[in-house]
XYZ file of C-alpha atoms in Angstrom:
624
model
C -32.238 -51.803 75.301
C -34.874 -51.409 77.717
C -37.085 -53.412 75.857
C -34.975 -56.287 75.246
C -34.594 -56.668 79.138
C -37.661 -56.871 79.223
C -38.682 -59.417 76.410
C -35.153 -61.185 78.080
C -36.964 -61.628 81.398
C -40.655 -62.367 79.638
C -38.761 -65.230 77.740
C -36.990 -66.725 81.044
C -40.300 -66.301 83.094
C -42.355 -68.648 80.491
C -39.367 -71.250 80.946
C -37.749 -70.743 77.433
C -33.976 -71.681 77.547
C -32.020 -68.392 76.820
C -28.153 -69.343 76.791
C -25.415 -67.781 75.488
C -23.361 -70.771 73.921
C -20.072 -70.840 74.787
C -17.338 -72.144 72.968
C -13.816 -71.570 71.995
C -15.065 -69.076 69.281
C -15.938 -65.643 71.276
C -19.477 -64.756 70.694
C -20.166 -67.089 68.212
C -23.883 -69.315 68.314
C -23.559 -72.672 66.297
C -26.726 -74.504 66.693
C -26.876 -78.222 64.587
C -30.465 -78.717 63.864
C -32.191 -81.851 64.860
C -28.892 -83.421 66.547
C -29.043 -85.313 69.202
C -25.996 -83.699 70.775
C -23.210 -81.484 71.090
C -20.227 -82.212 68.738
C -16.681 -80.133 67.644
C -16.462 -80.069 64.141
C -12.917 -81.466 62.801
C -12.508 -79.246 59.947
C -12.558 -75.855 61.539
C -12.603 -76.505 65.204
C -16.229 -74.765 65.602
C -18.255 -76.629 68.658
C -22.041 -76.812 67.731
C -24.545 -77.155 70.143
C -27.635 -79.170 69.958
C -30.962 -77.320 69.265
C -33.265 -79.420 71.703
C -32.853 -76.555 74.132
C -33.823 -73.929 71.285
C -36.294 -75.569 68.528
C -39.796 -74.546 68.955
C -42.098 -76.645 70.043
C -44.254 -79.185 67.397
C -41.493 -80.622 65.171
C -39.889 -83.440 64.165
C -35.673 -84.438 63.807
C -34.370 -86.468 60.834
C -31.072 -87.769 60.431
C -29.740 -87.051 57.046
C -27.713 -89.754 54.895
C -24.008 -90.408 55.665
C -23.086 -88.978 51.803
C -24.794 -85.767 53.108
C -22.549 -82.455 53.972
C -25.242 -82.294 56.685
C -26.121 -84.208 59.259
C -29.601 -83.813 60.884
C -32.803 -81.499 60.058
C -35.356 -80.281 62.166
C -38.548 -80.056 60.261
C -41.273 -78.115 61.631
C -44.852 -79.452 60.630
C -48.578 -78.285 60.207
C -50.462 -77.876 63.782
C -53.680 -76.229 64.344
C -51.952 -74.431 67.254
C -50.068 -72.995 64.891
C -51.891 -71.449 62.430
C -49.629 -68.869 61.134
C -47.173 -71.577 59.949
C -44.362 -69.625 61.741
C -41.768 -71.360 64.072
C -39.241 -69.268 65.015
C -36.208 -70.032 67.527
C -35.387 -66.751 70.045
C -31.294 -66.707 70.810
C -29.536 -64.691 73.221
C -26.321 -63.154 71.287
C -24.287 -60.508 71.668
C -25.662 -56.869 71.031
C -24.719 -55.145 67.623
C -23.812 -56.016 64.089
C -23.963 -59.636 63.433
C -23.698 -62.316 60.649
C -26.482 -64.743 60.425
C -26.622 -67.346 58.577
C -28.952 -70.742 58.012
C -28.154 -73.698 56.420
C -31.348 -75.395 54.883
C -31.641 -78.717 52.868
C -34.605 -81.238 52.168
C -32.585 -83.926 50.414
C -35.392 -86.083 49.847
C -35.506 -87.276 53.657
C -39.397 -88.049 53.583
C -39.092 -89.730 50.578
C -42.183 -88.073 49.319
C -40.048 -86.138 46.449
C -41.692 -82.758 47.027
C -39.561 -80.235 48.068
C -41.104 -77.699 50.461
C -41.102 -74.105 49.633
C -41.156 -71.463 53.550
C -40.132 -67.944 54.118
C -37.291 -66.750 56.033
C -37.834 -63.645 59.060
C -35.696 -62.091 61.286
C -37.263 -59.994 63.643
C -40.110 -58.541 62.106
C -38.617 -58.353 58.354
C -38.838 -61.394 55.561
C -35.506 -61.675 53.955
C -36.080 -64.345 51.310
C -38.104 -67.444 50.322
C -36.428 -71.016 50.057
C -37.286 -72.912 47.269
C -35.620 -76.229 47.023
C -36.583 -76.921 43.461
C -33.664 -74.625 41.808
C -31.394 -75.416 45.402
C -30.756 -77.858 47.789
C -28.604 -77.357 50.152
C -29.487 -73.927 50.401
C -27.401 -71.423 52.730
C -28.970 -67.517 53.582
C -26.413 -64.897 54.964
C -27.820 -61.833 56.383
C -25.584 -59.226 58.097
C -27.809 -56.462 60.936
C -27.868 -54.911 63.681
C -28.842 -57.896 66.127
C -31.364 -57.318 69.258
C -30.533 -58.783 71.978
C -32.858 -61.609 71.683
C -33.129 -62.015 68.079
C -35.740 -64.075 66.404
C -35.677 -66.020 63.422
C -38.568 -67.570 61.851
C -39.622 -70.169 59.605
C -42.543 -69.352 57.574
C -44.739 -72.150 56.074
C -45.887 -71.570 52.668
C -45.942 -74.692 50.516
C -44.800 -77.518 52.306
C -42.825 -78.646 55.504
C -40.439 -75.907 56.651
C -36.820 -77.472 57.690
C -33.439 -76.366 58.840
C -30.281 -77.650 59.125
C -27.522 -75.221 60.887
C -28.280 -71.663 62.313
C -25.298 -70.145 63.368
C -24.872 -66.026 64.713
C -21.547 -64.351 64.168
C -20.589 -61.005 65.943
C -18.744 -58.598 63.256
C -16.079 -56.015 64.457
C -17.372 -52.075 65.071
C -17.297 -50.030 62.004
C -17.766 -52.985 59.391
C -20.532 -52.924 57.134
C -22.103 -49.617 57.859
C -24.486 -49.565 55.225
C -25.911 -52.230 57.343
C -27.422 -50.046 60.153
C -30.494 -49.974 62.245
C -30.754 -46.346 62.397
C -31.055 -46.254 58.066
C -33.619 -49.341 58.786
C -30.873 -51.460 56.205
C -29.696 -54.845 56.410
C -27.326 -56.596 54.061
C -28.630 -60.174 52.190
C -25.218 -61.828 50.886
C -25.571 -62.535 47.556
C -21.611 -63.598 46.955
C -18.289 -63.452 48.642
C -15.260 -63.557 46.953
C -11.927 -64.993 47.181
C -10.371 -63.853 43.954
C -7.121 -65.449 42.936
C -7.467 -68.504 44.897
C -5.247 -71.391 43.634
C -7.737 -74.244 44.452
C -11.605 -74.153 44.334
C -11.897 -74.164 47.982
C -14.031 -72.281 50.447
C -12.071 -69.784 53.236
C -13.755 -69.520 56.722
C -12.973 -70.131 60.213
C -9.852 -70.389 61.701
C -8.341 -67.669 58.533
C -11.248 -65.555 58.738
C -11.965 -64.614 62.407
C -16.021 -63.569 61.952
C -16.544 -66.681 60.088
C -16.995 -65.426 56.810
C -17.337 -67.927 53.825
C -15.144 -66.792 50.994
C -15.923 -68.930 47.489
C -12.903 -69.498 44.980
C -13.418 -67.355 42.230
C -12.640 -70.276 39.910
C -16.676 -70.701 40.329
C -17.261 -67.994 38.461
C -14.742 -67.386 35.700
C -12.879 -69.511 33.567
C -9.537 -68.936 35.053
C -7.157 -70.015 31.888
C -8.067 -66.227 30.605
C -5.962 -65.213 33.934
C -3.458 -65.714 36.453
C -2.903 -65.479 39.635
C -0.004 -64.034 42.123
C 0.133 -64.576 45.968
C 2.314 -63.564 48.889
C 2.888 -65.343 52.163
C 4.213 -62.360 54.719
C 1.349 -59.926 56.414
C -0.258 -56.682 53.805
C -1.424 -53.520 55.733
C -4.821 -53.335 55.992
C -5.323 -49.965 58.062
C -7.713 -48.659 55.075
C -9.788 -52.051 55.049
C -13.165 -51.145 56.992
C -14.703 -54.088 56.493
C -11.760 -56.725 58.312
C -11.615 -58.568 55.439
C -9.205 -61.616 56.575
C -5.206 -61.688 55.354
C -5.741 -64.844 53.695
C -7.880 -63.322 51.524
C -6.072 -60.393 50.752
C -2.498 -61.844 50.368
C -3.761 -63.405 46.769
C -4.935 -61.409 43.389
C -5.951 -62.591 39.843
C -4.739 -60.107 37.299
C -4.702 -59.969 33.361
C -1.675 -60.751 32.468
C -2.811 -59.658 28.694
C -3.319 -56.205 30.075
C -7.198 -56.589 28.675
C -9.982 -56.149 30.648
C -10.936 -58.677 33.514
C -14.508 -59.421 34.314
C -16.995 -61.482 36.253
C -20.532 -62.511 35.303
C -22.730 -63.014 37.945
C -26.777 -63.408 37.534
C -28.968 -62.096 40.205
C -32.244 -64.177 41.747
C -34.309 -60.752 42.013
C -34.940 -58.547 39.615
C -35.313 -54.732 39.979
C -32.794 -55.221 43.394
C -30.989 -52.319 44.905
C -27.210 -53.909 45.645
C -23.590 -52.944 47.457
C -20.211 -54.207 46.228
C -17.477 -54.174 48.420
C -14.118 -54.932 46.196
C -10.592 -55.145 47.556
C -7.318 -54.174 45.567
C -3.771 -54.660 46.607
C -0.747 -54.319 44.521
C 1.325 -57.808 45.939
C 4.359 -56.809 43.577
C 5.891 -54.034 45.913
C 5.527 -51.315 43.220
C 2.938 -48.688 42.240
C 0.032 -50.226 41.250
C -1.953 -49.967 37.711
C -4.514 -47.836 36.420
C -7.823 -49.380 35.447
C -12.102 -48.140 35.378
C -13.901 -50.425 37.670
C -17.931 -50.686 35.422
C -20.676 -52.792 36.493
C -23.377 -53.599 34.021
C -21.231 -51.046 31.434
C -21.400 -47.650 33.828
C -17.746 -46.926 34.566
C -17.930 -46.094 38.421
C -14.941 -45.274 39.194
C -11.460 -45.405 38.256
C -8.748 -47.092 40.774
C -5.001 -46.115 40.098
C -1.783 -45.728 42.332
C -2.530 -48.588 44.896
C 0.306 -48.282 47.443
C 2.290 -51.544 47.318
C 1.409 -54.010 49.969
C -1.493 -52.237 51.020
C -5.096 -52.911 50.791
C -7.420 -50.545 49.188
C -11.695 -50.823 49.875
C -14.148 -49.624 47.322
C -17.964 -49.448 47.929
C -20.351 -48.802 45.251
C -24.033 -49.158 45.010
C -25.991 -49.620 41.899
C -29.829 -51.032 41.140
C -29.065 -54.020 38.734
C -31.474 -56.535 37.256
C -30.560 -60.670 36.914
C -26.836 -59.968 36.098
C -23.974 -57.950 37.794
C -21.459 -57.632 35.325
C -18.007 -56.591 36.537
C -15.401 -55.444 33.913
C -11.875 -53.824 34.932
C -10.848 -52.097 32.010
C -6.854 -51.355 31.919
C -5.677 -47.650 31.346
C -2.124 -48.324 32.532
C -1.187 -51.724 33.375
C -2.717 -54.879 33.885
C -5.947 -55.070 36.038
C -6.574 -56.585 39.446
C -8.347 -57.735 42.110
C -8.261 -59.779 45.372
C -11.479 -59.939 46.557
C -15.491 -58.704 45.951
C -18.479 -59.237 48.432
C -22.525 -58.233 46.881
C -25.161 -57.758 48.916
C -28.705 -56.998 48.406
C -29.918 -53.989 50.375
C -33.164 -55.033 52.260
C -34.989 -52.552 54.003
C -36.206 -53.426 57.826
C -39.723 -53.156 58.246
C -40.770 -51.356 61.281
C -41.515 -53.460 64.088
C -44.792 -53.348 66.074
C -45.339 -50.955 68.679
C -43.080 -52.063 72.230
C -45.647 -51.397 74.563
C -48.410 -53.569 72.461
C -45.478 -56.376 71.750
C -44.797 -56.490 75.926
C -48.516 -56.400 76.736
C -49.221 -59.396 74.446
C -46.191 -61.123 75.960
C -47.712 -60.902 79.173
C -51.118 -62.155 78.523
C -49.617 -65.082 76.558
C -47.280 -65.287 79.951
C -50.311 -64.967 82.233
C -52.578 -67.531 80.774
C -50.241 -70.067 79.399
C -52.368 -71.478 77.736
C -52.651 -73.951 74.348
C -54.563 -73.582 71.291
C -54.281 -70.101 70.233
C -51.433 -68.651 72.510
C -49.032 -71.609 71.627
C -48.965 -69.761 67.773
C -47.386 -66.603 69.879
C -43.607 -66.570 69.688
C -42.553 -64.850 72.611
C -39.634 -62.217 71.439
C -40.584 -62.787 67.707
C -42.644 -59.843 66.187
C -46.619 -59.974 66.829
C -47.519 -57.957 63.525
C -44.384 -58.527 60.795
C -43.693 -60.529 58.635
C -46.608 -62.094 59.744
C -49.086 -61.722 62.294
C -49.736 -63.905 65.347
C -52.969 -65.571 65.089
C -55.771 -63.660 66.556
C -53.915 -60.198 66.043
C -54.336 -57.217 63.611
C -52.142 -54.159 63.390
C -52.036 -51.379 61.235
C -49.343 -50.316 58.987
C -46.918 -48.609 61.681
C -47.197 -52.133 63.622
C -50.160 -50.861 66.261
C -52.233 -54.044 67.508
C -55.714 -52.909 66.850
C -57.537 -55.759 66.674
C -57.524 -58.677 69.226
C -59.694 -62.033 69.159
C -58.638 -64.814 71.936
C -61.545 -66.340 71.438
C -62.150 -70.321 72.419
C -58.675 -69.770 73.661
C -59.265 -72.023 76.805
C -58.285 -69.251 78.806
C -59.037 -69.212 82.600
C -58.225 -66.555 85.090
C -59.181 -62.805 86.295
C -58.106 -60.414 83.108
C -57.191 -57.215 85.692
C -54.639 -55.435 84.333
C -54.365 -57.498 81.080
C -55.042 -55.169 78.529
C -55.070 -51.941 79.979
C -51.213 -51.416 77.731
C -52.137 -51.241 74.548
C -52.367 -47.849 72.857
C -55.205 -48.148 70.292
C -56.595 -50.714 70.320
C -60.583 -50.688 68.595
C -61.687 -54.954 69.211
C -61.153 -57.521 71.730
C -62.915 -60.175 71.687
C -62.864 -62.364 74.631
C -65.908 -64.723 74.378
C -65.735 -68.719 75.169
C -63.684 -68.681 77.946
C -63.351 -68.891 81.226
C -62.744 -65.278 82.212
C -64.614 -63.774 85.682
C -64.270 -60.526 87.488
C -65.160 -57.257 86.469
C -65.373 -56.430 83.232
C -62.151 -54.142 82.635
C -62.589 -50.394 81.943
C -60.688 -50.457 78.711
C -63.146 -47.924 77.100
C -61.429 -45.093 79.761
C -58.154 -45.974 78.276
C -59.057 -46.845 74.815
C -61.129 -44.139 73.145
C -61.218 -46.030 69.561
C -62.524 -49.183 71.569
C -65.151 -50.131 69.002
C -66.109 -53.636 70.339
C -65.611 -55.384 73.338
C -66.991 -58.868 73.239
C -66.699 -60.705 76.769
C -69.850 -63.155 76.065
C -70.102 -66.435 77.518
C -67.347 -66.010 80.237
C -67.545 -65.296 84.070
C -67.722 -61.741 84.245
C -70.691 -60.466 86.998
C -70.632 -56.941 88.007
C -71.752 -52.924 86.500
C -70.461 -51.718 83.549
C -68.185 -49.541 83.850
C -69.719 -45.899 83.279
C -67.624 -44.554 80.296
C -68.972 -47.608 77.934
C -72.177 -45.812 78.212
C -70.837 -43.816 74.818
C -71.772 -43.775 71.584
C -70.410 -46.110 68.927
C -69.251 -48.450 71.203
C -70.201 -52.143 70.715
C -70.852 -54.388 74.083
C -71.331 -58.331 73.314
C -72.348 -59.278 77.223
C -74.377 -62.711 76.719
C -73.578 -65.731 78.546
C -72.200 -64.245 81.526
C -73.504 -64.996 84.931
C -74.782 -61.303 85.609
C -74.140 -57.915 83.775
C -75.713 -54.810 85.574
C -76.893 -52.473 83.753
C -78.060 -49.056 85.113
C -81.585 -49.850 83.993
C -81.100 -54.239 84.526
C -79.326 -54.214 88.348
C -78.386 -57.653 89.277
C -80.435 -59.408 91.624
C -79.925 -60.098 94.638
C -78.664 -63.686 96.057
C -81.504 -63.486 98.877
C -84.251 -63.089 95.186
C -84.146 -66.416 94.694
C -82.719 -67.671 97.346
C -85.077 -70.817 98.306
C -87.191 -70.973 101.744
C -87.030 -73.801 103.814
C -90.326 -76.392 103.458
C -90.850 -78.543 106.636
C -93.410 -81.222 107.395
C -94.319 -81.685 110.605
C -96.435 -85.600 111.074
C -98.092 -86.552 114.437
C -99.311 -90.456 114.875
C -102.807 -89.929 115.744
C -105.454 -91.096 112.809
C -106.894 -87.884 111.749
C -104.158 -85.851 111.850
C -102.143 -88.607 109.643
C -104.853 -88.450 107.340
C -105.470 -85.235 106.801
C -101.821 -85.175 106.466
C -101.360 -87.719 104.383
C -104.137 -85.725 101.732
C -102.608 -82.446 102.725
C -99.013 -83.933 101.138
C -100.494 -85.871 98.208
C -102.353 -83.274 97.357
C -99.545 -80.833 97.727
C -97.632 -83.100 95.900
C -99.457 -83.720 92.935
C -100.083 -79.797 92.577
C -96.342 -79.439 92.962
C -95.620 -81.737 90.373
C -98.009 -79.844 88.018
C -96.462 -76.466 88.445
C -93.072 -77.980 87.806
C -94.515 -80.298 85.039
C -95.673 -76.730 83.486
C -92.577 -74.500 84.633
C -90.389 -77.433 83.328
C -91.994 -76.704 79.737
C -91.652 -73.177 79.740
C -87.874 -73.524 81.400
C -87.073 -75.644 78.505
C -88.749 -73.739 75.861
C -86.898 -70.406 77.056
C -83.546 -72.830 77.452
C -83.584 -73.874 73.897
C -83.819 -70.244 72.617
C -81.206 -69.389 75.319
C -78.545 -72.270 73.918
C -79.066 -71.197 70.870
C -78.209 -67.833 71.370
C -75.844 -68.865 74.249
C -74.514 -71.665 70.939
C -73.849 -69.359 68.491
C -70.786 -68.146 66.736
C -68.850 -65.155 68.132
C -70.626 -62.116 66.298
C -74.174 -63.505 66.496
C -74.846 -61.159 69.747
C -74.102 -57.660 69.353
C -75.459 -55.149 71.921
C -75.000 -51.680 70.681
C -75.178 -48.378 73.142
C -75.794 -45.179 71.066
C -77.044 -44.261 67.432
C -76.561 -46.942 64.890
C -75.261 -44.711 62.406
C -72.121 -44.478 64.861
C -71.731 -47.939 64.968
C -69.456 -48.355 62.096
C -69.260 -52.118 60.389
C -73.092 -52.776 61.776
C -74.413 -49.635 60.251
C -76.605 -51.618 57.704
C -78.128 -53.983 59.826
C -78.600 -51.811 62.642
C -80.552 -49.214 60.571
C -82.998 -52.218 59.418
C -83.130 -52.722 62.964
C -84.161 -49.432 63.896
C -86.931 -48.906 60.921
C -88.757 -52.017 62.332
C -88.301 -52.014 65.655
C -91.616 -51.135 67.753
C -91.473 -49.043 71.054
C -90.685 -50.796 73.984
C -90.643 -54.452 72.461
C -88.194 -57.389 72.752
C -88.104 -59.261 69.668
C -86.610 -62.482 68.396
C -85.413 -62.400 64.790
C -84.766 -66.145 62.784
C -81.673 -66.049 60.880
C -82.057 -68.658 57.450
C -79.231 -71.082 59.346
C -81.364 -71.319 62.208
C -80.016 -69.245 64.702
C -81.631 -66.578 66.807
C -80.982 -62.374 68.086
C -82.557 -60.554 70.321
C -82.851 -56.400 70.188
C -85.060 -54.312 72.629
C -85.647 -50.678 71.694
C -86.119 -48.304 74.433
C -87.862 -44.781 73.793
C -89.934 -44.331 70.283
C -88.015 -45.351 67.362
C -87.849 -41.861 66.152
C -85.764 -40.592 69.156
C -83.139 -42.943 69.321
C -80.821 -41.169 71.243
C -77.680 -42.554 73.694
C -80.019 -44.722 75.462
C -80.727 -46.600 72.911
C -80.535 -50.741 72.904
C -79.482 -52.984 70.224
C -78.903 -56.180 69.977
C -78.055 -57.119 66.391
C -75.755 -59.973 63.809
C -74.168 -58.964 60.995
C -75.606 -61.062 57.861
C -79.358 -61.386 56.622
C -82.114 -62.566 58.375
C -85.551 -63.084 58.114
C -88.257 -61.703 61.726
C -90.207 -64.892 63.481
C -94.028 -63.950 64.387
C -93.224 -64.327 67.895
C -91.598 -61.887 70.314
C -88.950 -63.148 72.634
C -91.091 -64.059 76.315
């Protein structure tokens, strides 16, 4: 709870729009995709709200033909800010179990005939893949445990993601328990059920309160095999866990052969682990019949002596593969049933760490900036399904690895990144950082590498990166003191003041006069010859200063300790000659630099390195 307050307030401090919509439906969010405003639908009464206020940013709005059952779509396009293809929408909704559902269709609206193919995420799990070429319009149903501020993402994968309707419905305490955060389950509709229903309609909102969609069971049987019986006057439902709505309920289809009744339904995943919920009410005012409820031919139970005018629930879970095949098979009497939902069983996957997720929610809050930050959904999951760009986390969602990079990030980093709990690389380079460099290493004891080249940062290092194994790229910034390289002092090279004094007499003026051409010409030498040697050491200085983000590695203890540069490092240290600085060609071009303190044969944790991975190839000059 704690945390969601938290990402709550992150969300509001960047300027995202967190609203609870409100409507005549309690608790219910009905965003229309892509529309331009607010409208009350006429069927059902349900007021949806624009998206504008929601989408994320970079996409596009369609409106959809007037045949359509939909009327807009928000598509959601590739951007280089956005690497990750994920574009996820953050809502504010009500705390505990909830429906979602999304309402997807392509329809064709570019005209391009090729039908995208994205993922689908809530939170940090992936419940299922759209793929229009076997569906369009396609709806997904999930029931969970919502967070406060729930996420869901669109997840590029072949194509042009795009949405239609997105809609969150709160369900009543006590339904659906399978579907609980503390088992780490949520519930993927697969079907719902009206059984018995006189006309191939769909049942929702107003007769079901949560906004269920109930199908006609007429899709999936041929009904002149059965019939059906219905009542009009209210059926207790005291034993119905699940709040399955009276309109349902008050309609059956029996066998009025006595034989067996069944349904056939195929399954899209194979292998899947499933629930069926299925309701049973004896609508005649007598006791019931006997009959074995089987799915895919194992008998699971038997149901007998339903109390008249009363609903009875039955759960059952069973692993099936491409086909659920129901079959109630009379003992006494003829079978029955009112209603049946399935639901996949999808496991959550663990979300990342809390205090790594707030801590990147910060920087991305502190900075602001574009380019790599903009691919960071604040309150959508940094590590699951997918990754923000620039992150890596390890399997129990702990950021370990952290490249902003040519972010275009500006500002002091104090305080940034001392929340993370293992973290082992940051790399900060090609930006506009300054301060002090941060003393991560005293909070981070698998830092590995910190590289904070070509930024701002001036200043010592702190003490406790003077440890083995740790990897320091410094280049680029205006000064780095080491113990052994203190910074100079302004006052070093600090310029005197040059004055020429003239008098008018004739001698004076012309010894003067030779005095300044003289001194002039000599001047103009020594900066003729200091401007070649500046420009020599300048060109080998851009080029190192030029070159990609691992080309600079300065390494502080043994190399055998330094993990991913072990091989180089230990080429490094067999040529290396005492007390030299040497400048090593790399076949692209590009230069390194390394400087070995102490004989090569005591390297010890005073050692210097400065090293690339790759191969290279050593110049016949020394660095100067």
């Amino acid at each position: 709870m704690r945390f969601a307050k938290t990402t709550q307030m992150l969300l509001l401090l960047q300027g995202l729009v967190l609203l609870e919509v409100v409507n005549a439906q309690t608790g219910f969010t009905s965003l229309v995709c892509g529309a331009p405003s607010d409208y009350i639908s006429q069927s059902d009464g349900i007021s949806w709200t624009s998206d504008t206020a929601f989408a994320p940013p970079i996409s596009k709005t369609f409106s959809l033909p007037s045949n359509s059952s939909l009327r807009t779509l928000r598509s959601f396009p590739p951007d280089a800010s956005r690497p990750s293809g994920r574009s996820c929408y953050s809502i504010l909704v009500p705390f505990g179990l909830s429906l979602v559902r999304a309402t997807f269709t392509y329809g064709n609206y570019d005209t391009l005939n090729k039908p995208p193919v994205f993922g689908v995420s809530i939170g940090a799990t992936m419940f299922s893949t759209i793929n229009f070429n076997t569906q369009d319009p396609w709806v997904e149903e999930m029931i969970l445990n919502a967070a406060e501020v729930q996420t869901f993402c669109l997840i590029s994968m072949d194509g042009i993601p795009v949405i239609s309707l997105l809609e969150f419905r709160p369900l009543p305490p006590g339904a659906y328990n399978h579907a609980s955060s503390s088992l780490g389950v949520a519930l993927k509709k697969i079907y719902r059920i009206d059984c018995g229903s006189e006309a191939m309609k769909n049942t929702r909102y107003p007769d079901d309160n949560y906004d269920r969609i109930w199908n006609s069971d007429q899709y999936y049987l041929d009904a002149s095999t059965s019939s059906t019986h219905s009542i009009t006057h209210d059926l207790n439902t005291s034993a119905v866990a699940d709040a399955a709505p009276m309109t349902v309920l008050q309609s059956n289809r029996f066998n009025f052969r006595n034989q067996s009744l069944s349904y056939s339904l195929p399954l899209a995943k194979p292998n899947g682990k499933y629930l069926m919920n299925t309701y049973f009410s004896e609508l005649h005012g007598a006791v019931g019949p006997t009959f074995k409820l089987s799915v895919n031919e194992a008998v699971l139970m038997t149901v007998g002596g339903l109390p008249p005018l009363s609903v009875s629930e039955f759960t059952v879970t069973q692993a099936a593969s491409w086909w659920w095949n129901i079959s109630l098979l009379p003992v006494s009497g003829a079978p029955l049933i009112n209603a049946l939902e399935i639901y996949e069983t999808v496991q959550l996957q663990h979300i990342s760490n809390k205090k790594d997720a707030r801590a990147l929610n910060l920087i991305k809050l502190s900075f602001n900036a574009q380019n790599i930050l903009l691919d960071w959904s604040l309150g959508s999951d940094p590590c699951f399904p997918v990754p923000w760009r620039g992150i890596s986390c390890d399997t129990t969602g702990i950021v370990t690895s952290l490249d902003l990079s040519r972010s275009q990030l500006s500002g002091d980093v104090a305080g940034l990144f001392q929340d993370f709990t293992r973290l082992e690389y940051l790399n900060v380079s090609g930006n506009n950082l300054f301060g002090r460099i941060p003393d991560l290493k005293g909070r981070f004891q698998s830092l590995k590498v910190l590289n904070i080249a070509n930024n701002q940062f001036s200043g010592p290092i702190p003490e406790k990166f003077d440890q083995p194994g740790l990897v320091l790229i410094t280049l680029g910034n205006p000064c780095i003191q080491y113990a052994t390289n203190p910074c100079p002092s302004v006052t070093d090279h600090k310029p005197q003041p040059v004055g020429i004094s003239a008098r008018r007499s004739g001698h004076h003026s012309r010894s003067l006069v030779v005095g300044v051409v003289s001194g002039t010409l000599a001047a103009l030498l020594v900066i003729a010859a200091a401007g070649i040697i500046c420009c020599h050491r300048y060109k080998l200085q851009r080029e190192l200063m030029d070159a990609s983000e691992e080309d600079i590695v300065s390494v502080k203890g043994a190399p055998s300790e330094s993990g991913a540069f072990k091989g180089v490092l230990s080429r490094v240290q067999e040529t290396a000659s005492c007390l030299r600085v040497h400048v090593w060609r790399f076949t692209q071009g590009s230069f390194i630099r390394f400087t070995v303190k102490g004989p090569t044969h005591e390297l010890g944790a005073k050692a210097h390195f400065s090293a690339r991975r790759g191969g290279w190839t050593r110049t016949s000059a020394p660095w100067r």
